[in-house]
Amino acid sequence: MSFFSKFFYSEVIRVVDGNAVSVKGRHSRRLLGDVEDVCRDFGVSSGEIFLSGNGRVAFSDHLPKSVHQPLRNVMVAQG
């Protein structure tokens, strides 16, 4: 993902050392906990999730493709 395309997303969740934090927008503690659970299950310790207002989800290069769909599922279940 290009540096500039990140600015077009209205929400950002960052995973640092396995902990999910809301960087842009507001996210429930439950959603952040579910993101942490998925990352832990897949052995992911860092990365970013970008959410747009129209339901699009994008991922930083740190998140392997194998974790994209489980994270999308979490976003849909919470959203």
PDB file of N, CA and C in Angstrom:
ATOM      1  N   MET A   1       0.857  -1.175   0.000  1.00  0.00           N
ATOM      2  CA  MET A   1       0.000   0.000   0.000  1.00  0.00           C
ATOM      3  C   MET A   1       0.899   1.232   0.000  1.00  0.00           C
ATOM      4  N   SER A   2       0.548   2.175  -0.821  1.00  0.00           N
ATOM      5  CA  SER A   2       1.364   3.380  -0.910  1.00  0.00           C
ATOM      6  C   SER A   2       1.149   4.261   0.317  1.00  0.00           C
ATOM      7  N   PHE A   3       2.118   5.079   0.594  1.00  0.00           N
ATOM      8  CA  PHE A   3       2.068   5.965   1.754  1.00  0.00           C
ATOM      9  C   PHE A   3       0.849   6.879   1.693  1.00  0.00           C
ATOM     10  N   PHE A   4       0.571   7.458   0.536  1.00  0.00           N
ATOM     11  CA  PHE A   4      -0.524   8.425   0.418  1.00  0.00           C
ATOM     12  C   PHE A   4      -1.901   7.792   0.483  1.00  0.00           C
ATOM     13  N   SER A   5      -2.030   6.547   0.049  1.00  0.00           N
ATOM     14  CA  SER A   5      -3.350   5.914   0.070  1.00  0.00           C
ATOM     15  C   SER A   5      -3.853   5.709   1.496  1.00  0.00           C
ATOM     16  N   LYS A   6      -2.962   5.671   2.459  1.00  0.00           N
ATOM     17  CA  LYS A   6      -3.357   5.510   3.862  1.00  0.00           C
ATOM     18  C   LYS A   6      -4.227   6.665   4.350  1.00  0.00           C
ATOM     19  N   PHE A   7      -4.062   7.827   3.786  1.00  0.00           N
ATOM     20  CA  PHE A   7      -4.801   9.000   4.243  1.00  0.00           C
ATOM     21  C   PHE A   7      -6.267   8.981   3.847  1.00  0.00           C
ATOM     22  N   PHE A   8      -6.639   8.122   2.900  1.00  0.00           N
ATOM     23  CA  PHE A   8      -8.015   8.068   2.432  1.00  0.00           C
ATOM     24  C   PHE A   8      -8.907   7.188   3.295  1.00  0.00           C
ATOM     25  N   TYR A   9      -8.334   6.501   4.255  1.00  0.00           N
ATOM     26  CA  TYR A   9      -9.116   5.645   5.138  1.00  0.00           C
ATOM     27  C   TYR A   9      -9.524   6.415   6.379  1.00  0.00           C
ATOM     28  N   SER A  10     -10.767   6.198   6.797  1.00  0.00           N
ATOM     29  CA  SER A  10     -11.312   6.966   7.926  1.00  0.00           C
ATOM     30  C   SER A  10     -10.976   6.356   9.273  1.00  0.00           C
ATOM     31  N   GLU A  11     -10.539   5.095   9.286  1.00  0.00           N
ATOM     32  CA  GLU A  11     -10.214   4.431  10.546  1.00  0.00           C
ATOM     33  C   GLU A  11      -8.945   3.607  10.375  1.00  0.00           C
ATOM     34  N   VAL A  12      -8.161   3.545  11.464  1.00  0.00           N
ATOM     35  CA  VAL A  12      -6.930   2.755  11.443  1.00  0.00           C
ATOM     36  C   VAL A  12      -6.790   2.041  12.784  1.00  0.00           C
ATOM     37  N   ILE A  13      -6.497   0.746  12.705  1.00  0.00           N
ATOM     38  CA  ILE A  13      -6.165  -0.044  13.889  1.00  0.00           C
ATOM     39  C   ILE A  13      -4.735  -0.511  13.706  1.00  0.00           C
ATOM     40  N   ARG A  14      -3.916  -0.308  14.721  1.00  0.00           N
ATOM     41  CA  ARG A  14      -2.510  -0.712  14.656  1.00  0.00           C
ATOM     42  C   ARG A  14      -2.268  -1.830  15.670  1.00  0.00           C
ATOM     43  N   VAL A  15      -1.530  -2.837  15.251  1.00  0.00           N
ATOM     44  CA  VAL A  15      -1.140  -3.933  16.131  1.00  0.00           C
ATOM     45  C   VAL A  15       0.343  -3.764  16.430  1.00  0.00           C
ATOM     46  N   VAL A  16       0.662  -3.625  17.714  1.00  0.00           N
ATOM     47  CA  VAL A  16       2.044  -3.448  18.153  1.00  0.00           C
ATOM     48  C   VAL A  16       2.302  -4.466  19.262  1.00  0.00           C
ATOM     49  N   ASP A  17       3.284  -5.310  19.057  1.00  0.00           N
ATOM     50  CA  ASP A  17       3.604  -6.369  20.022  1.00  0.00           C
ATOM     51  C   ASP A  17       2.369  -7.181  20.397  1.00  0.00           C
ATOM     52  N   GLY A  18       1.500  -7.436  19.417  1.00  0.00           N
ATOM     53  CA  GLY A  18       0.312  -8.237  19.636  1.00  0.00           C
ATOM     54  C   GLY A  18      -0.868  -7.501  20.240  1.00  0.00           C
ATOM     55  N   ASN A  19      -0.694  -6.219  20.561  1.00  0.00           N
ATOM     56  CA  ASN A  19      -1.774  -5.417  21.145  1.00  0.00           C
ATOM     57  C   ASN A  19      -2.377  -4.509  20.080  1.00  0.00           C
ATOM     58  N   ALA A  20      -3.702  -4.546  19.956  1.00  0.00           N
ATOM     59  CA  ALA A  20      -4.406  -3.711  18.978  1.00  0.00           C
ATOM     60  C   ALA A  20      -4.792  -2.386  19.626  1.00  0.00           C
ATOM     61  N   VAL A  21      -4.485  -1.296  18.936  1.00  0.00           N
ATOM     62  CA  VAL A  21      -4.843   0.034  19.423  1.00  0.00           C
ATOM     63  C   VAL A  21      -5.521   0.817  18.307  1.00  0.00           C
ATOM     64  N   SER A  22      -6.469   1.617  18.698  1.00  0.00           N
ATOM     65  CA  SER A  22      -7.194   2.467  17.760  1.00  0.00           C
ATOM     66  C   SER A  22      -6.355   3.714  17.516  1.00  0.00           C
ATOM     67  N   VAL A  23      -5.936   3.921  16.271  1.00  0.00           N
ATOM     68  CA  VAL A  23      -5.089   5.066  15.929  1.00  0.00           C
ATOM     69  C   VAL A  23      -5.926   6.188  15.327  1.00  0.00           C
ATOM     70  N   LYS A  24      -6.913   5.829  14.544  1.00  0.00           N
ATOM     71  CA  LYS A  24      -7.770   6.811  13.896  1.00  0.00           C
ATOM     72  C   LYS A  24      -9.189   6.255  13.917  1.00  0.00           C
ATOM     73  N   GLY A  25     -10.132   7.023  14.419  1.00  0.00           N
ATOM     74  CA  GLY A  25     -11.491   6.548  14.592  1.00  0.00           C
ATOM     75  C   GLY A  25     -11.671   5.973  15.980  1.00  0.00           C
ATOM     76  N   ARG A  26     -12.877   5.489  16.247  1.00  0.00           N
ATOM     77  CA  ARG A  26     -13.174   4.894  17.554  1.00  0.00           C
ATOM     78  C   ARG A  26     -13.569   3.443  17.355  1.00  0.00           C
ATOM     79  N   HIS A  27     -12.991   2.582  18.174  1.00  0.00           N
ATOM     80  CA  HIS A  27     -13.244   1.153  18.068  1.00  0.00           C
ATOM     81  C   HIS A  27     -13.522   0.594  19.457  1.00  0.00           C
ATOM     82  N   SER A  28     -14.458  -0.327  19.517  1.00  0.00           N
ATOM     83  CA  SER A  28     -14.813  -0.924  20.802  1.00  0.00           C
ATOM     84  C   SER A  28     -13.661  -1.781  21.318  1.00  0.00           C
ATOM     85  N   ARG A  29     -13.627  -1.913  22.617  1.00  0.00           N
ATOM     86  CA  ARG A  29     -12.611  -2.765  23.237  1.00  0.00           C
ATOM     87  C   ARG A  29     -12.785  -4.209  22.754  1.00  0.00           C
ATOM     88  N   ARG A  30     -14.029  -4.595  22.519  1.00  0.00           N
ATOM     89  CA  ARG A  30     -14.305  -5.949  22.034  1.00  0.00           C
ATOM     90  C   ARG A  30     -13.685  -6.175  20.660  1.00  0.00           C
ATOM     91  N   LEU A  31     -13.843  -5.224  19.745  1.00  0.00           N
ATOM     92  CA  LEU A  31     -13.251  -5.350  18.419  1.00  0.00           C
ATOM     93  C   LEU A  31     -11.735  -5.447  18.513  1.00  0.00           C
ATOM     94  N   LEU A  32     -11.138  -4.578  19.303  1.00  0.00           N
ATOM     95  CA  LEU A  32      -9.680  -4.599  19.446  1.00  0.00           C
ATOM     96  C   LEU A  32      -9.216  -5.928  20.042  1.00  0.00           C
ATOM     97  N   GLY A  33      -9.980  -6.445  21.000  1.00  0.00           N
ATOM     98  CA  GLY A  33      -9.652  -7.744  21.587  1.00  0.00           C
ATOM     99  C   GLY A  33      -9.755  -8.873  20.573  1.00  0.00           C
ATOM    100  N   ASP A  34     -10.771  -8.809  19.711  1.00  0.00           N
ATOM    101  CA  ASP A  34     -10.923  -9.828  18.669  1.00  0.00           C
ATOM    102  C   ASP A  34      -9.784  -9.758  17.657  1.00  0.00           C
ATOM    103  N   VAL A  35      -9.361  -8.551  17.322  1.00  0.00           N
ATOM    104  CA  VAL A  35      -8.204  -8.382  16.420  1.00  0.00           C
ATOM    105  C   VAL A  35      -6.964  -8.994  17.068  1.00  0.00           C
ATOM    106  N   GLU A  36      -6.772  -8.734  18.347  1.00  0.00           N
ATOM    107  CA  GLU A  36      -5.630  -9.313  19.067  1.00  0.00           C
ATOM    108  C   GLU A  36      -5.685 -10.838  19.054  1.00  0.00           C
ATOM    109  N   ASP A  37      -6.876 -11.394  19.250  1.00  0.00           N
ATOM    110  CA  ASP A  37      -7.032 -12.856  19.249  1.00  0.00           C
ATOM    111  C   ASP A  37      -6.651 -13.449  17.894  1.00  0.00           C
ATOM    112  N   VAL A  38      -7.133 -12.848  16.812  1.00  0.00           N
ATOM    113  CA  VAL A  38      -6.807 -13.347  15.470  1.00  0.00           C
ATOM    114  C   VAL A  38      -5.304 -13.248  15.232  1.00  0.00           C
ATOM    115  N   CYS A  39      -4.729 -12.121  15.591  1.00  0.00           N
ATOM    116  CA  CYS A  39      -3.279 -11.945  15.383  1.00  0.00           C
ATOM    117  C   CYS A  39      -2.487 -12.967  16.194  1.00  0.00           C
ATOM    118  N   ARG A  40      -2.910 -13.200  17.414  1.00  0.00           N
ATOM    119  CA  ARG A  40      -2.225 -14.188  18.256  1.00  0.00           C
ATOM    120  C   ARG A  40      -2.339 -15.587  17.619  1.00  0.00           C
ATOM    121  N   ASP A  41      -3.535 -15.940  17.136  1.00  0.00           N
ATOM    122  CA  ASP A  41      -3.748 -17.257  16.518  1.00  0.00           C
ATOM    123  C   ASP A  41      -2.857 -17.473  15.296  1.00  0.00           C
ATOM    124  N   PHE A  42      -2.550 -16.390  14.577  1.00  0.00           N
ATOM    125  CA  PHE A  42      -1.738 -16.489  13.363  1.00  0.00           C
ATOM    126  C   PHE A  42      -0.280 -16.087  13.588  1.00  0.00           C
ATOM    127  N   GLY A  43       0.085 -15.790  14.826  1.00  0.00           N
ATOM    128  CA  GLY A  43       1.467 -15.441  15.137  1.00  0.00           C
ATOM    129  C   GLY A  43       1.905 -14.095  14.602  1.00  0.00           C
ATOM    130  N   VAL A  44       0.962 -13.165  14.500  1.00  0.00           N
ATOM    131  CA  VAL A  44       1.260 -11.819  13.987  1.00  0.00           C
ATOM    132  C   VAL A  44       1.454 -10.875  15.167  1.00  0.00           C
ATOM    133  N   SER A  45       2.548 -10.123  15.161  1.00  0.00           N
ATOM    134  CA  SER A  45       2.799  -9.215  16.285  1.00  0.00           C
ATOM    135  C   SER A  45       2.694  -7.745  15.915  1.00  0.00           C
ATOM    136  N   SER A  46       2.676  -7.435  14.603  1.00  0.00           N
ATOM    137  CA  SER A  46       2.568  -6.022  14.222  1.00  0.00           C
ATOM    138  C   SER A  46       1.911  -5.890  12.859  1.00  0.00           C
ATOM    139  N   GLY A  47       1.321  -4.714  12.638  1.00  0.00           N
ATOM    140  CA  GLY A  47       0.685  -4.420  11.361  1.00  0.00           C
ATOM    141  C   GLY A  47      -0.389  -3.370  11.537  1.00  0.00           C
ATOM    142  N   GLU A  48      -1.015  -2.988  10.433  1.00  0.00           N
ATOM    143  CA  GLU A  48      -2.076  -1.986  10.467  1.00  0.00           C
ATOM    144  C   GLU A  48      -3.249  -2.448   9.617  1.00  0.00           C
ATOM    145  N   ILE A  49      -4.447  -2.086  10.083  1.00  0.00           N
ATOM    146  CA  ILE A  49      -5.687  -2.374   9.367  1.00  0.00           C
ATOM    147  C   ILE A  49      -6.325  -1.034   9.060  1.00  0.00           C
ATOM    148  N   PHE A  50      -6.672  -0.826   7.799  1.00  0.00           N
ATOM    149  CA  PHE A  50      -7.265   0.435   7.348  1.00  0.00           C
ATOM    150  C   PHE A  50      -8.707   0.193   6.947  1.00  0.00           C
ATOM    151  N   LEU A  51      -9.625   1.003   7.480  1.00  0.00           N
ATOM    152  CA  LEU A  51     -11.055   0.849   7.203  1.00  0.00           C
ATOM    153  C   LEU A  51     -11.589   2.129   6.590  1.00  0.00           C
ATOM    154  N   SER A  52     -12.380   1.975   5.533  1.00  0.00           N
ATOM    155  CA  SER A  52     -12.997   3.148   4.913  1.00  0.00           C
ATOM    156  C   SER A  52     -14.462   3.213   5.323  1.00  0.00           C
ATOM    157  N   GLY A  53     -15.076   4.330   5.086  1.00  0.00           N
ATOM    158  CA  GLY A  53     -16.476   4.517   5.434  1.00  0.00           C
ATOM    159  C   GLY A  53     -17.424   3.658   4.624  1.00  0.00           C
ATOM    160  N   ASN A  54     -16.982   3.177   3.466  1.00  0.00           N
ATOM    161  CA  ASN A  54     -17.857   2.366   2.615  1.00  0.00           C
ATOM    162  C   ASN A  54     -17.621   0.866   2.769  1.00  0.00           C
ATOM    163  N   GLY A  55     -16.928   0.474   3.824  1.00  0.00           N
ATOM    164  CA  GLY A  55     -16.750  -0.946   4.114  1.00  0.00           C
ATOM    165  C   GLY A  55     -15.493  -1.589   3.562  1.00  0.00           C
ATOM    166  N   ARG A  56     -14.645  -0.827   2.913  1.00  0.00           N
ATOM    167  CA  ARG A  56     -13.397  -1.389   2.398  1.00  0.00           C
ATOM    168  C   ARG A  56     -12.404  -1.572   3.531  1.00  0.00           C
ATOM    169  N   VAL A  57     -11.657  -2.654   3.450  1.00  0.00           N
ATOM    170  CA  VAL A  57     -10.632  -2.963   4.445  1.00  0.00           C
ATOM    171  C   VAL A  57      -9.329  -3.210   3.700  1.00  0.00           C
ATOM    172  N   ALA A  58      -8.250  -2.603   4.174  1.00  0.00           N
ATOM    173  CA  ALA A  58      -6.923  -2.825   3.588  1.00  0.00           C
ATOM    174  C   ALA A  58      -5.949  -3.130   4.722  1.00  0.00           C
ATOM    175  N   PHE A  59      -4.847  -3.757   4.368  1.00  0.00           N
ATOM    176  CA  PHE A  59      -3.885  -4.207   5.362  1.00  0.00           C
ATOM    177  C   PHE A  59      -2.480  -3.759   5.000  1.00  0.00           C
ATOM    178  N   SER A  60      -1.673  -3.504   6.018  1.00  0.00           N
ATOM    179  CA  SER A  60      -0.276  -3.169   5.774  1.00  0.00           C
ATOM    180  C   SER A  60       0.462  -4.428   5.333  1.00  0.00           C
ATOM    181  N   ASP A  61       1.641  -4.229   4.813  1.00  0.00           N
ATOM    182  CA  ASP A  61       2.449  -5.345   4.327  1.00  0.00           C
ATOM    183  C   ASP A  61       2.896  -6.284   5.450  1.00  0.00           C
ATOM    184  N   HIS A  62       2.834  -5.818   6.707  1.00  0.00           N
ATOM    185  CA  HIS A  62       3.250  -6.647   7.838  1.00  0.00           C
ATOM    186  C   HIS A  62       2.273  -7.780   8.126  1.00  0.00           C
ATOM    187  N   LEU A  63       1.045  -7.647   7.632  1.00  0.00           N
ATOM    188  CA  LEU A  63       0.037  -8.673   7.883  1.00  0.00           C
ATOM    189  C   LEU A  63      -0.008  -9.637   6.701  1.00  0.00           C
ATOM    190  N   PRO A  64       0.315 -10.909   6.943  1.00  0.00           N
ATOM    191  CA  PRO A  64       0.324 -11.877   5.840  1.00  0.00           C
ATOM    192  C   PRO A  64      -1.078 -12.100   5.281  1.00  0.00           C
ATOM    193  N   LYS A  65      -1.147 -12.495   4.038  1.00  0.00           N
ATOM    194  CA  LYS A  65      -2.440 -12.698   3.369  1.00  0.00           C
ATOM    195  C   LYS A  65      -3.307 -13.720   4.088  1.00  0.00           C
ATOM    196  N   SER A  66      -2.699 -14.669   4.767  1.00  0.00           N
ATOM    197  CA  SER A  66      -3.463 -15.709   5.458  1.00  0.00           C
ATOM    198  C   SER A  66      -4.319 -15.155   6.594  1.00  0.00           C
ATOM    199  N   VAL A  67      -3.989 -13.981   7.088  1.00  0.00           N
ATOM    200  CA  VAL A  67      -4.744 -13.378   8.197  1.00  0.00           C
ATOM    201  C   VAL A  67      -5.768 -12.349   7.711  1.00  0.00           C
ATOM    202  N   HIS A  68      -5.741 -11.976   6.443  1.00  0.00           N
ATOM    203  CA  HIS A  68      -6.645 -10.946   5.925  1.00  0.00           C
ATOM    204  C   HIS A  68      -8.112 -11.338   6.085  1.00  0.00           C
ATOM    205  N   GLN A  69      -8.487 -12.527   5.625  1.00  0.00           N
ATOM    206  CA  GLN A  69      -9.906 -12.904   5.694  1.00  0.00           C
ATOM    207  C   GLN A  69     -10.399 -13.065   7.128  1.00  0.00           C
ATOM    208  N   PRO A  70      -9.638 -13.698   8.022  1.00  0.00           N
ATOM    209  CA  PRO A  70     -10.109 -13.753   9.410  1.00  0.00           C
ATOM    210  C   PRO A  70     -10.295 -12.366  10.026  1.00  0.00           C
ATOM    211  N   LEU A  71      -9.440 -11.420   9.684  1.00  0.00           N
ATOM    212  CA  LEU A  71      -9.607 -10.057  10.200  1.00  0.00           C
ATOM    213  C   LEU A  71     -10.816  -9.383   9.568  1.00  0.00           C
ATOM    214  N   ARG A  72     -11.055  -9.607   8.283  1.00  0.00           N
ATOM    215  CA  ARG A  72     -12.262  -9.064   7.639  1.00  0.00           C
ATOM    216  C   ARG A  72     -13.509  -9.608   8.327  1.00  0.00           C
ATOM    217  N   ASN A  73     -13.484 -10.891   8.654  1.00  0.00           N
ATOM    218  CA  ASN A  73     -14.623 -11.515   9.331  1.00  0.00           C
ATOM    219  C   ASN A  73     -14.891 -10.839  10.670  1.00  0.00           C
ATOM    220  N   VAL A  74     -13.842 -10.492  11.397  1.00  0.00           N
ATOM    221  CA  VAL A  74     -13.989  -9.804  12.678  1.00  0.00           C
ATOM    222  C   VAL A  74     -14.608  -8.436  12.464  1.00  0.00           C
ATOM    223  N   MET A  75     -14.165  -7.726  11.428  1.00  0.00           N
ATOM    224  CA  MET A  75     -14.694  -6.389  11.155  1.00  0.00           C
ATOM    225  C   MET A  75     -16.187  -6.450  10.811  1.00  0.00           C
ATOM    226  N   VAL A  76     -16.579  -7.430  10.009  1.00  0.00           N
ATOM    227  CA  VAL A  76     -17.984  -7.559   9.623  1.00  0.00           C
ATOM    228  C   VAL A  76     -18.838  -7.936  10.829  1.00  0.00           C
ATOM    229  N   ALA A  77     -18.346  -8.821  11.661  1.00  0.00           N
ATOM    230  CA  ALA A  77     -19.104  -9.270  12.831  1.00  0.00           C
ATOM    231  C   ALA A  77     -19.322  -8.123  13.813  1.00  0.00           C
ATOM    232  N   GLN A  78     -18.380  -7.201  13.888  1.00  0.00           N
ATOM    233  CA  GLN A  78     -18.468  -6.083  14.824  1.00  0.00           C
ATOM    234  C   GLN A  78     -19.166  -4.884  14.239  1.00  0.00           C
ATOM    235  N   GLY A  79     -19.142  -4.776  12.911  1.00  0.00           N
ATOM    236  CA  GLY A  79     -19.593  -3.561  12.271  1.00  0.00           C
ATOM    237  C   GLY A  79     -21.031  -3.490  11.963  1.00  0.00           C
TER     238      GLY A  79
END
